[in-house]
Coordinates of C-alpha atoms in Angstrom, one line a residue:
Chain A
M1 CA 0.2 -0.2 0.1
N2 CA 2.4 2.5 -0.9
G3 CA 4.1 2.3 2.7
R4 CA 0.9 4.3 4.0
C5 CA -0.5 2.5 7.3
V6 CA -4.2 2.4 5.5
I7 CA -6.6 1.6 8.8
T8 CA -10.3 -0.4 6.8
V9 CA -13.3 -1.8 8.0
G10 CA -11.8 -4.3 8.7
D11 CA -9.6 -3.5 11.5
L12 CA -12.0 -1.9 13.2
G13 CA -15.1 -4.2 13.4
E14 CA -18.9 -4.1 13.0
F15 CA -18.9 -2.1 16.4
G16 CA -15.8 0.1 15.6
V17 CA -17.6 1.3 12.3
V18 CA -20.8 1.4 13.9
A19 CA -19.7 3.5 16.1
R20 CA -17.3 6.0 13.4
I21 CA -19.7 7.0 11.4
T22 CA -22.9 7.4 14.0
G23 CA -19.8 9.8 16.0
R24 CA -20.3 12.2 12.7
L25 CA -23.7 12.1 12.5
P26 CA -25.8 14.9 14.8
Q27 CA -29.0 14.3 15.0
G28 CA -32.2 17.2 13.5
G29 CA -34.7 18.3 15.4
A30 CA -37.5 16.0 13.9
V31 CA -35.1 13.3 15.2
L32 CA -37.0 11.8 18.8
L33 CA -33.7 8.6 19.0
G34 CA -30.9 8.1 16.7
P35 CA -28.5 4.5 16.6
G36 CA -27.3 3.0 19.0
D37 CA -31.4 1.3 20.1
D38 CA -32.9 -1.2 17.3
A39 CA -34.4 1.3 15.5
A40 CA -35.1 4.8 15.8
V41 CA -37.7 7.0 16.4
V42 CA -38.1 9.8 13.9
S43 CA -41.6 12.0 14.4
A44 CA -44.5 12.7 12.2
P45 CA -46.0 15.8 12.5
D46 CA -48.5 15.3 10.3
G47 CA -48.9 12.3 10.8
R48 CA -48.6 10.0 7.8
V49 CA -45.1 9.5 6.8
V50 CA -43.8 9.2 3.0
V51 CA -41.3 6.5 3.0
T52 CA -38.9 5.7 -1.0
T53 CA -36.0 3.2 -0.9
D54 CA -33.5 3.2 -3.8
L55 CA -30.9 0.0 -3.6
L56 CA -27.1 1.2 -5.5
I57 CA -24.8 -1.7 -6.4
E58 CA -21.1 -0.6 -6.6
G59 CA -20.5 -1.1 -11.0
R60 CA -23.9 -0.6 -11.7
H61 CA -24.6 2.7 -9.7
F62 CA -22.3 3.8 -9.3
R63 CA -17.8 3.3 -9.3
R64 CA -15.2 4.4 -7.0
D65 CA -12.6 5.1 -9.3
W66 CA -14.7 8.1 -11.1
S67 CA -16.4 9.2 -7.4
S68 CA -15.0 9.7 -4.2
G69 CA -16.6 8.7 -1.6
Y70 CA -18.9 11.8 -0.5
D71 CA -20.4 12.0 -3.5
I72 CA -21.2 8.4 -4.2
G73 CA -22.8 9.5 -0.3
R74 CA -24.3 12.7 -1.4
K75 CA -25.9 11.3 -4.8
A76 CA -27.5 8.2 -3.0
A77 CA -28.6 10.5 -0.1
A78 CA -29.8 13.2 -3.3
Q79 CA -32.1 10.9 -5.3
N80 CA -34.6 9.7 -2.3
L81 CA -35.0 12.6 -0.7
S82 CA -35.7 13.6 -4.2
D83 CA -38.3 11.1 -4.3
V84 CA -39.3 12.5 -0.6
V85 CA -40.2 16.0 -2.1
A86 CA -41.7 15.0 -5.7
M87 CA -44.1 14.1 -2.9
G88 CA -44.2 17.7 -2.4
A89 CA -43.6 16.2 1.5
D90 CA -40.0 17.2 3.3
P91 CA -38.1 15.3 4.2
T92 CA -37.3 14.6 7.9
G93 CA -34.5 11.6 7.9
I94 CA -33.2 8.5 6.1
V95 CA -31.8 4.7 7.2
V96 CA -28.8 3.4 5.1
G97 CA -27.9 -0.2 4.6
L98 CA -24.4 -1.0 4.4
G99 CA -22.5 -3.4 2.5
L100 CA -18.0 -3.3 3.0
P101 CA -15.5 -4.7 1.5
P102 CA -13.3 -5.4 4.9
E103 CA -10.5 -4.4 2.9
A104 CA -12.0 -0.1 2.6
A105 CA -10.2 2.3 4.0
T106 CA -11.8 4.0 7.2
D107 CA -10.7 7.3 5.3
W108 CA -13.4 6.4 2.3
L109 CA -16.0 5.1 5.2
D110 CA -15.1 8.7 6.7
D111 CA -15.9 10.5 3.7
L112 CA -19.5 8.4 2.1
T113 CA -21.0 9.5 5.6
D114 CA -20.1 12.9 5.4
G115 CA -21.8 12.5 1.9
F116 CA -24.8 11.3 4.1
R117 CA -25.2 14.2 5.9
D118 CA -24.3 17.2 4.3
E119 CA -27.2 16.3 2.0
C120 CA -29.6 15.4 4.9
D121 CA -28.3 18.3 6.2
L122 CA -29.0 20.5 2.6
V123 CA -32.7 19.4 3.3
G124 CA -33.0 20.2 7.6
A125 CA -33.2 15.8 7.7
S126 CA -30.9 13.6 9.9
V127 CA -29.6 9.9 8.9
V128 CA -31.2 8.8 11.7
G129 CA -29.6 4.4 12.1
G130 CA -29.0 1.3 9.5
D131 CA -26.8 -1.4 9.4
I132 CA -23.8 -2.5 8.6
T133 CA -22.6 -5.7 7.0
R134 CA -19.8 -7.4 4.9
C135 CA -19.9 -7.7 1.0
D136 CA -17.5 -7.8 -1.6
L137 CA -19.6 -5.0 -3.2
V138 CA -19.9 -2.0 -1.9
V139 CA -23.5 -2.0 -1.5
I140 CA -25.8 1.2 0.2
A141 CA -28.8 1.0 0.3
V142 CA -31.2 4.0 1.5
T143 CA -34.9 4.8 3.0
A144 CA -36.1 8.5 3.6
M145 CA -38.9 9.7 5.6
G146 CA -40.4 12.9 4.8
D147 CA -43.8 14.5 6.6
L148 CA -46.8 16.0 4.6
G149 CA -46.9 19.0 6.9
G150 CA -50.8 18.9 5.7
R151 CA -50.4 19.2 2.7
E152 CA -51.9 16.3 0.2
P153 CA -49.3 14.5 -1.3
V154 CA -49.2 15.1 -4.9
T155 CA -49.0 12.0 -7.6
R156 CA -48.6 11.1 -10.8
S157 CA -51.9 10.3 -11.8
G158 CA -53.5 13.9 -11.0
A159 CA -52.6 14.8 -14.4
R160 CA -55.2 17.1 -16.5
P161 CA -55.6 18.3 -20.1
G162 CA -55.2 21.0 -20.6
D163 CA -52.6 21.1 -17.3
A164 CA -49.0 22.6 -18.5
V165 CA -45.8 20.5 -18.0
A166 CA -43.2 22.2 -16.3
V167 CA -40.1 21.2 -15.2
A168 CA -37.1 22.4 -11.8
G169 CA -34.2 21.4 -12.0
R170 CA -31.7 20.7 -14.3
L171 CA -31.6 17.8 -16.7
G172 CA -29.7 16.6 -19.3
H173 CA -26.3 17.8 -16.9
A174 CA -25.5 14.2 -15.3
A175 CA -26.0 12.4 -18.5
A176 CA -23.8 14.6 -20.3
G177 CA -21.1 13.9 -17.5
L178 CA -20.8 10.4 -18.1
A179 CA -21.3 10.0 -22.1
L180 CA -17.7 12.8 -21.3
L181 CA -16.0 9.6 -18.6
H182 CA -17.1 7.4 -20.5
G183 CA -15.4 10.1 -23.4
G184 CA -12.3 9.8 -21.8
R185 CA -12.5 13.4 -21.1
T186 CA -12.7 14.7 -17.5
E187 CA -14.5 19.1 -19.0
P188 CA -16.1 21.0 -18.7
A189 CA -15.3 20.1 -15.4
E190 CA -19.6 21.6 -13.9
L191 CA -21.4 18.1 -16.4
V192 CA -18.2 15.8 -14.9
D193 CA -19.5 16.7 -11.1
A194 CA -23.2 16.7 -12.5
H195 CA -23.2 13.5 -12.8
R196 CA -21.5 12.4 -9.7
R197 CA -23.2 14.9 -7.6
P198 CA -26.7 16.0 -8.7
E199 CA -28.7 19.1 -6.9
P200 CA -32.6 18.3 -7.0
P201 CA -33.9 21.4 -6.3
Y202 CA -35.2 20.3 -2.6
A203 CA -37.7 22.9 -2.2
R204 CA -39.4 23.3 -5.7
G205 CA -41.6 20.0 -4.7
P206 CA -43.5 21.9 -1.3
E207 CA -43.7 24.5 -3.5
A208 CA -45.2 23.3 -6.5
A209 CA -47.3 20.9 -3.7
T210 CA -48.9 24.6 -2.3
L211 CA -49.0 26.0 -6.3
G212 CA -52.2 23.2 -6.5
A213 CA -49.7 20.9 -9.1
T214 CA -51.8 17.5 -9.7
S215 CA -49.4 15.8 -11.2
M216 CA -45.1 15.1 -9.8
L217 CA -42.5 13.2 -10.2
D218 CA -38.1 13.0 -9.6
V219 CA -36.8 12.8 -13.0
S220 CA -34.2 9.1 -12.3
D221 CA -34.7 7.9 -15.7
G222 CA -34.7 10.7 -17.9
L223 CA -38.3 13.2 -18.8
F224 CA -39.1 11.5 -21.6
Q225 CA -40.1 8.0 -20.4
D226 CA -40.7 9.6 -16.8
L227 CA -43.5 11.2 -18.5
G228 CA -45.1 8.5 -19.6
H229 CA -45.9 7.1 -16.1
V230 CA -47.4 10.5 -15.9
A231 CA -49.1 9.5 -19.0
K232 CA -49.6 6.4 -17.9
A233 CA -51.0 6.8 -14.3
S234 CA -53.0 10.1 -15.4
R235 CA -55.0 8.2 -18.4
T236 CA -54.2 11.3 -20.3
G237 CA -51.1 12.2 -23.6
I238 CA -48.8 14.7 -23.0
A239 CA -46.8 16.8 -26.6
L240 CA -44.0 18.8 -24.7
D241 CA -43.0 21.5 -26.9
P242 CA -38.5 20.5 -28.2
G243 CA -38.0 25.1 -28.8
A244 CA -39.3 25.0 -25.3
F245 CA -36.0 23.7 -22.9
A246 CA -34.2 25.7 -22.6
V247 CA -30.2 24.3 -23.4
H248 CA -27.5 25.1 -21.4
P249 CA -24.8 26.5 -22.8
L250 CA -22.9 23.4 -21.4
L251 CA -24.3 20.6 -23.3
E252 CA -24.4 22.7 -26.1
E253 CA -20.2 22.4 -25.9
A254 CA -20.0 18.5 -24.5
A255 CA -22.5 18.4 -27.4
R256 CA -20.2 19.7 -29.5
L257 CA -16.6 17.8 -28.3
L258 CA -19.1 14.4 -29.1
G259 CA -21.1 14.6 -31.6
A260 CA -24.2 14.2 -29.4
D261 CA -27.4 15.4 -30.0
P262 CA -27.9 17.7 -26.5
L263 CA -31.6 17.5 -25.9
E264 CA -31.3 13.9 -26.3
W265 CA -30.2 13.5 -22.6
M266 CA -32.1 16.3 -22.1
L267 CA -35.1 13.8 -23.0
S268 CA -33.6 10.6 -21.5
G269 CA -30.9 10.8 -19.8
G270 CA -31.4 10.2 -16.0
D271 CA -30.3 11.0 -13.4
D272 CA -29.7 15.1 -12.2
H273 CA -32.7 14.4 -10.0
A274 CA -35.0 17.4 -11.4
L275 CA -38.8 18.2 -10.7
A276 CA -41.2 17.3 -13.3
A277 CA -44.5 18.4 -12.7
T278 CA -48.8 19.5 -14.2
F279 CA -50.6 22.5 -13.3
P280 CA -53.7 23.6 -13.6
A281 CA -53.0 26.1 -16.8
G282 CA -53.2 29.7 -15.8
V283 CA -51.0 29.0 -12.6
R284 CA -48.5 31.5 -12.3
L285 CA -45.4 29.7 -11.5
P286 CA -41.9 31.3 -10.1
P287 CA -38.8 31.1 -12.4
A288 CA -37.0 28.1 -11.4
W289 CA -39.4 26.5 -13.2
T290 CA -39.9 25.9 -16.5
V291 CA -42.9 24.9 -19.0
V292 CA -41.7 22.8 -20.9
G293 CA -45.3 21.3 -22.5
Q294 CA -48.9 20.3 -22.2
V295 CA -51.0 17.4 -20.7
I296 CA -53.7 16.8 -24.2
D297 CA -56.2 14.1 -24.5
G298 CA -54.8 11.1 -25.8
E299 CA -51.9 8.6 -24.1
G300 CA -48.0 8.5 -24.1
V301 CA -45.4 11.2 -25.1
Q302 CA -45.2 12.6 -28.5
V303 CA -42.7 15.7 -28.4
T304 CA -43.1 17.8 -31.4
G305 CA -41.7 17.3 -34.7
R306 CA -39.5 14.7 -33.1
P307 CA -39.2 10.6 -33.0
M308 CA -38.3 9.6 -30.1
G309 CA -36.8 6.2 -29.2
R310 CA -38.0 4.6 -25.7
G311 CA -34.9 6.5 -24.5
G312 CA -34.6 5.8 -20.7
W313 CA -33.6 3.1 -18.7
D314 CA -34.8 -0.3 -17.0
H315 CA -32.4 -2.2 -16.0
F316 CA -33.1 -5.5 -16.6
S317 CA -33.1 -4.9 -20.1
K318 CA -30.4 -7.3 -22.0
Chain B
M1 CA -32.6 -26.8 -17.5
N2 CA -33.9 -29.7 -17.7
G3 CA -35.9 -29.2 -20.3
R4 CA -38.0 -27.3 -18.8
C5 CA -39.3 -23.6 -19.2
V6 CA -37.8 -21.4 -17.1
I7 CA -38.4 -17.7 -16.8
T8 CA -36.5 -15.4 -15.4
V9 CA -36.3 -11.5 -14.0
G10 CA -34.2 -10.6 -16.9
D11 CA -37.5 -12.0 -19.1
L12 CA -39.4 -10.2 -17.6
G13 CA -38.1 -6.8 -17.5
E14 CA -37.7 -4.2 -14.9
F15 CA -41.0 -3.2 -14.7
G16 CA -42.5 -6.6 -15.6
V17 CA -40.0 -7.4 -11.9
V18 CA -41.8 -4.1 -10.7
A19 CA -46.0 -5.1 -11.9
R20 CA -45.4 -8.7 -10.6
I21 CA -44.6 -7.9 -7.3
T22 CA -46.5 -5.3 -6.7
G23 CA -49.4 -8.0 -8.1
R24 CA -48.7 -10.6 -5.4
L25 CA -49.0 -7.6 -1.7
P26 CA -51.8 -6.8 -1.1
Q27 CA -52.2 -2.3 1.0
G28 CA -53.7 -3.2 4.3
G29 CA -55.4 -0.1 6.2
A30 CA -52.9 2.2 6.7
V31 CA -51.5 2.7 3.9
L32 CA -52.5 5.6 2.7
L33 CA -51.0 5.1 -1.1
G34 CA -49.5 2.0 -1.7
P35 CA -46.0 1.0 -5.1
G36 CA -46.6 3.0 -8.0
D37 CA -45.3 6.1 -6.8
D38 CA -41.9 8.1 -6.4
A39 CA -42.9 7.3 -2.4
A40 CA -45.6 5.6 -0.5
V41 CA -47.5 7.0 2.3
V42 CA -48.0 5.5 5.0
S43 CA -50.5 6.8 8.1
A44 CA -48.0 7.0 11.5
P45 CA -51.3 8.5 14.0
D46 CA -49.6 8.2 16.7
G47 CA -47.3 11.5 15.2
R48 CA -43.4 10.2 15.0
V49 CA -42.9 7.0 13.2
V50 CA -40.2 4.3 14.2
V51 CA -37.4 3.0 11.8
T52 CA -35.3 0.3 11.2
T53 CA -33.2 -1.1 7.9
D54 CA -31.4 -4.4 7.8
L55 CA -29.6 -5.8 4.7
L56 CA -29.2 -9.2 3.9
I57 CA -26.7 -10.5 1.4
E58 CA -27.3 -13.7 -0.6
G59 CA -24.2 -16.1 1.1
R60 CA -23.6 -14.2 4.4
H61 CA -27.3 -14.4 5.4
F62 CA -28.6 -16.6 4.0
R63 CA -28.1 -19.1 0.7
R64 CA -31.0 -19.8 -1.6
D65 CA -29.8 -24.3 -1.6
W66 CA -30.6 -24.3 2.3
S67 CA -33.4 -21.7 2.1
S68 CA -36.4 -21.5 -0.3
G69 CA -37.2 -17.6 -1.7
Y70 CA -40.5 -17.9 1.0
D71 CA -38.9 -18.7 3.3
I72 CA -35.4 -15.9 3.1
G73 CA -38.5 -13.3 2.6
R74 CA -40.3 -13.9 5.8
K75 CA -36.8 -13.7 6.9
A76 CA -36.0 -11.6 5.9
A77 CA -39.2 -9.2 7.0
A78 CA -39.2 -10.5 10.3
Q79 CA -35.7 -9.8 11.9
N80 CA -37.2 -6.0 11.4
L81 CA -40.0 -6.1 12.4
S82 CA -39.1 -8.0 15.3
D83 CA -36.9 -4.9 15.8
V84 CA -40.4 -2.9 15.6
V85 CA -41.9 -4.7 18.0
A86 CA -38.4 -4.3 20.7
M87 CA -39.3 -1.1 21.0
G88 CA -42.9 -1.5 22.5
A89 CA -44.4 -0.4 18.4
D90 CA -46.4 -2.1 16.2
P91 CA -45.7 -2.9 13.0
T92 CA -47.5 -0.6 9.6
G93 CA -45.2 -1.4 7.1
I94 CA -42.7 -2.4 5.0
V95 CA -39.8 -1.6 2.0
V96 CA -37.5 -3.3 0.3
G97 CA -34.4 -2.8 -1.7
L98 CA -33.9 -5.9 -4.2
G99 CA -31.2 -6.8 -6.0
L100 CA -31.9 -9.6 -8.3
P101 CA -29.4 -11.5 -10.6
P102 CA -30.8 -11.9 -14.7
E103 CA -31.1 -15.3 -14.4
A104 CA -33.2 -15.9 -10.9
A105 CA -36.1 -17.8 -11.8
T106 CA -39.3 -15.7 -12.1
D107 CA -41.2 -19.0 -9.5
W108 CA -38.7 -18.0 -6.8
L109 CA -38.9 -13.4 -7.0
D110 CA -42.3 -15.3 -6.0
D111 CA -41.4 -17.0 -2.9
L112 CA -39.6 -14.5 -2.2
T113 CA -43.0 -11.9 -2.8
D114 CA -45.1 -13.8 -1.3
G115 CA -42.6 -14.3 2.3
F116 CA -42.3 -10.1 3.1
R117 CA -46.4 -10.8 2.3
D118 CA -46.8 -13.5 4.7
E119 CA -44.4 -12.2 7.3
C120 CA -45.9 -8.6 7.2
D121 CA -50.0 -10.0 7.1
L122 CA -48.7 -12.2 11.1
V123 CA -48.4 -7.9 12.1
G124 CA -50.4 -7.0 10.5
A125 CA -47.5 -4.8 8.3
S126 CA -47.7 -3.9 4.4
V127 CA -45.4 -4.4 2.0
V128 CA -45.5 -0.6 0.9
G129 CA -42.8 0.0 -1.8
G130 CA -39.8 -0.9 -2.9
D131 CA -36.5 -0.7 -5.9
I132 CA -35.2 -4.0 -8.3
T133 CA -31.7 -3.5 -9.6
R134 CA -29.7 -5.6 -11.0
C135 CA -27.0 -8.0 -10.0
D136 CA -24.8 -10.8 -9.2
L137 CA -25.3 -11.7 -5.9
V138 CA -29.1 -11.9 -4.5
V139 CA -29.3 -8.5 -1.9
I140 CA -32.0 -7.6 0.3
A141 CA -32.8 -4.7 2.1
V142 CA -35.5 -4.6 4.2
T143 CA -37.4 -1.5 6.6
A144 CA -39.5 -1.5 8.1
M145 CA -41.6 0.9 9.9
G146 CA -43.5 1.5 13.4
D147 CA -46.8 3.4 15.0
L148 CA -46.1 3.5 18.1
G149 CA -50.4 4.6 19.7
G150 CA -48.9 6.6 22.0
R151 CA -46.9 5.1 24.4
E152 CA -43.2 5.3 25.2
P153 CA -40.5 3.5 23.0
V154 CA -38.8 1.2 25.0
T155 CA -35.2 1.9 24.8
R156 CA -31.5 0.1 25.4
S157 CA -30.8 2.5 27.8
G158 CA -33.4 2.6 31.1
A159 CA -32.7 -1.3 33.0
R160 CA -32.1 -0.3 36.5
P161 CA -30.8 -2.5 39.5
G162 CA -32.5 -4.7 41.0
D163 CA -35.0 -5.1 38.0
A164 CA -36.0 -8.6 36.6
V165 CA -34.4 -9.8 33.0
A166 CA -37.0 -11.6 30.8
V167 CA -37.6 -13.7 27.8
A168 CA -39.4 -14.4 25.1
G169 CA -39.9 -16.4 21.9
R170 CA -36.9 -19.7 21.3
L171 CA -33.6 -18.9 22.2
G172 CA -31.3 -20.5 20.7
H173 CA -33.1 -22.9 17.4
A174 CA -31.8 -21.4 14.7
A175 CA -28.3 -21.6 15.9
A176 CA -28.5 -24.9 16.5
G177 CA -30.1 -25.7 13.4
L178 CA -27.5 -23.6 11.4
A179 CA -24.7 -26.1 13.2
L180 CA -27.4 -28.7 12.2
L181 CA -27.1 -28.3 8.5
H182 CA -23.1 -27.3 8.5
G183 CA -22.7 -30.4 10.0
G184 CA -24.9 -32.3 6.8
R185 CA -28.1 -33.3 8.6
T186 CA -31.2 -32.0 8.4
E187 CA -32.8 -33.5 12.1
P188 CA -34.4 -32.6 13.5
A189 CA -36.6 -31.1 11.5
E190 CA -38.0 -28.5 13.6
L191 CA -34.5 -27.2 13.7
V192 CA -33.0 -27.1 11.1
D193 CA -37.6 -24.6 9.9
A194 CA -36.2 -22.3 13.0
H195 CA -32.9 -21.6 11.5
R196 CA -34.4 -21.2 7.8
R197 CA -37.7 -19.1 9.4
P198 CA -37.5 -17.6 12.9
E199 CA -40.6 -16.7 14.6
P200 CA -40.8 -13.7 16.8
P201 CA -43.2 -13.6 19.3
Y202 CA -43.5 -10.2 18.0
A203 CA -47.1 -9.9 20.9
R204 CA -45.0 -9.9 23.6
G205 CA -43.2 -6.3 22.9
P206 CA -46.1 -3.5 22.7
E207 CA -47.5 -6.0 25.5
A208 CA -44.1 -4.9 27.3
A209 CA -43.9 -1.5 26.5
T210 CA -47.6 -1.5 28.2
L211 CA -46.3 -3.6 31.1
G212 CA -43.5 -0.7 32.2
A213 CA -40.5 -2.5 30.3
T214 CA -37.5 -0.7 31.2
S215 CA -35.7 -1.5 28.2
M216 CA -36.0 -4.4 25.6
L217 CA -33.9 -5.5 22.1
D218 CA -34.4 -8.2 19.7
V219 CA -32.1 -10.9 20.2
S220 CA -30.6 -11.3 16.7
D221 CA -26.4 -11.5 17.9
G222 CA -27.4 -14.1 20.8
L223 CA -28.0 -13.1 23.9
F224 CA -24.9 -12.8 26.0
Q225 CA -23.4 -9.5 23.4
D226 CA -26.9 -8.5 23.6
L227 CA -27.2 -8.2 26.8
G228 CA -23.9 -6.7 27.0
H229 CA -25.8 -3.6 24.7
V230 CA -28.5 -3.7 27.1
A231 CA -25.6 -3.4 29.7
K232 CA -23.6 -1.1 28.2
A233 CA -26.6 1.7 27.4
S234 CA -28.1 1.8 31.4
R235 CA -24.2 1.8 32.9
T236 CA -25.5 -0.9 35.4
G237 CA -24.5 -5.1 34.6
I238 CA -26.7 -8.4 34.5
A239 CA -26.6 -11.8 36.0
L240 CA -28.6 -14.4 33.9
D241 CA -28.6 -18.1 35.8
P242 CA -28.3 -20.9 34.4
G243 CA -30.1 -22.7 35.9
A244 CA -32.7 -20.4 34.6
F245 CA -33.6 -21.6 30.7
A246 CA -35.5 -23.9 30.1
V247 CA -34.4 -26.1 27.8
H248 CA -35.7 -27.7 24.9
P249 CA -36.8 -31.4 24.7
L250 CA -35.0 -30.6 20.8
L251 CA -32.6 -28.6 21.8
E252 CA -30.6 -31.5 24.3
E253 CA -31.2 -33.7 20.9
A254 CA -28.9 -31.8 18.7
A255 CA -26.8 -31.4 21.1
R256 CA -26.2 -35.2 21.5
L257 CA -26.3 -35.5 17.8
L258 CA -23.2 -33.0 17.4
G259 CA -21.4 -32.9 21.0
A260 CA -22.7 -29.5 21.7
D261 CA -23.9 -27.8 24.6
P262 CA -27.4 -26.9 24.5
L263 CA -27.3 -23.4 26.8
E264 CA -24.1 -22.1 25.2
W265 CA -27.2 -22.5 21.4
M266 CA -29.2 -20.2 23.6
L267 CA -27.3 -18.5 25.3
S268 CA -24.7 -17.4 22.1
G269 CA -27.2 -18.2 18.9
G270 CA -28.8 -15.8 17.2
D271 CA -31.7 -15.7 14.5
D272 CA -34.2 -17.0 16.4
H273 CA -35.1 -13.6 17.0
A274 CA -36.2 -13.6 20.8
L275 CA -37.1 -11.1 22.8
A276 CA -35.7 -9.8 26.0
A277 CA -36.3 -7.6 28.5
T278 CA -36.1 -5.7 31.9
F279 CA -38.9 -5.2 33.7
P280 CA -39.0 -3.4 37.3
A281 CA -38.7 -6.6 40.9
G282 CA -43.3 -7.4 41.7
V283 CA -44.8 -6.5 37.9
R284 CA -46.1 -10.3 37.3
L285 CA -45.6 -11.0 33.4
P286 CA -47.6 -13.0 31.4
P287 CA -46.8 -16.5 31.0
A288 CA -44.9 -16.5 27.7
W289 CA -42.0 -14.3 29.7
T290 CA -39.7 -16.0 31.5
V291 CA -37.2 -14.6 34.4
V292 CA -34.0 -15.4 33.2
G293 CA -31.6 -13.0 35.6
Q294 CA -31.4 -9.9 37.4
V295 CA -30.4 -6.1 36.6
I296 CA -27.5 -5.6 38.9
D297 CA -24.8 -2.9 40.0
G298 CA -21.5 -3.4 38.1
E299 CA -21.1 -4.5 34.6
G300 CA -21.1 -6.5 31.8
V301 CA -23.4 -9.3 31.9
Q302 CA -22.3 -12.9 34.1
V303 CA -23.9 -15.9 34.0
T304 CA -23.2 -17.7 38.0
G305 CA -21.2 -19.8 37.3
R306 CA -20.5 -19.9 33.7
P307 CA -17.0 -19.1 32.0
M308 CA -18.6 -17.3 28.9
G309 CA -16.5 -16.1 26.3
R310 CA -17.2 -13.0 24.0
G311 CA -19.6 -14.5 21.5
G312 CA -22.1 -13.8 19.6
W313 CA -21.5 -12.0 16.2
D314 CA -18.7 -8.9 14.4
H315 CA -19.3 -9.3 11.0
F316 CA -15.8 -8.1 11.1
S317 CA -14.4 -9.9 12.9
K318 CA -11.6 -12.3 11.6

């Protein structure tokens, strides 16, 4: 190990690892009982709890040579917290199951832990508990909870013909960053960073609920595919206007470098965790939201004047 | 494949797998919004939610050649539901993250799903959501939630000198079953089954809270080691009376077959998910509880007249 002494997870043992992790995790006001018991206790003042879970596997969802432990922690927390705000709820806490190889360095584990902590901190949530076990691959299971604060949950099934379709947050940046990495490039750095670490527009979720959003979801598999879920659940069609998308100059630059189409990234790229929502016609939206289409009679998602493949991700497609 | 046509997870694809799983999962009364959206919504009438998570890895926590999919599902749910009742709460729902090899048979997945469902059904809980992804190993991440129904959570830190230490549920059966399997035996079948599928004494958790338990936990790493957590958190000692344990005749039989000590299994075997609790002296306990010792001044756990190794499990020990 190039002459340095690297302390590993295996050196600490299970209880040492747990103590090391929990020592780095402050507990926020919603946490009535934090890590260290059979279960945690979290405040749920609304009387309902929003809950979502994601499982991330090394080599499939992240690579330790492409992303730091810190970025992996941020991203794993972000994609779950984003699902909570996409219901219109405020995140309160997450629990984390970790599968770790014994040879993993404790420094790397510290970075991972800090990533979870800092992403939760953005929304006032805490890491309230977890489980660790030995595994040849790094496996990360995150479950996030949230409180609706008296609002009704915004589902995928409430879109109605005539509603405006709007998006908030970055679209296509993570996909462009991944394409750059696959092409052996690390610039533009902002896009590569966007792949490593999404920046979900957290505040926009509860905001949309308050504004009367009729449907909402977190864009995780690509806007085109994810809006397909809204169309199907709502039994409507959706028409997107390609001219309404504001293509970021960095996406234009990356597309030139790689000979790609920036709008393809925006329509089919996942991992940015933008929010897409439908609003009753005439609702005045704050500037963070961009109207990109309309709910229509019919079915499926169409992009005016543009043929589209199926796009998006299927984790078992061949 | 011996001439039969086996349908696999890879054949169905991600959305097909999700539809197949959710089609087998009825939703109970506490579920306000079930699978199919960004997140589920579960009732939390107490205004607090109890939450716990466990990560199970194939080859480490279960073997597909030793346990059926159904038993694996039952066990994965059970160990989390048991943590919820060990706080004195009633389980309401679980979410499940599944890593699946594409060549896994859908019949096996159906069995796994039914196992989750049936174990949850024992306590009136539901599988409210989840995530699936491709993985070379089967990985199962379960997060369980529960409602305290106005009771205070029973932690590990409230034991006081003079309290009685009592246990409910089976002890040592799963450890004996595992030892039998390692020894190439499948009898006594009841013990092998106990390894494959614990039967946590679910109703005893809320009961203990109502009876005024001062501390409680789920015995997952072995009674001796787990009571060590109570002693440490409560800053007390615990003295166990080996003569107070009722050794089941099947444990005696297995011990004879393998040349083992049945009390060793009862004191250091995990996986039965018994409950251990401390109660104020003089509390009259229902017959499901057996008093096996006393909380004392001092520290650590001692077994009167018996030297003890450290026992229990450390997932990173060498």
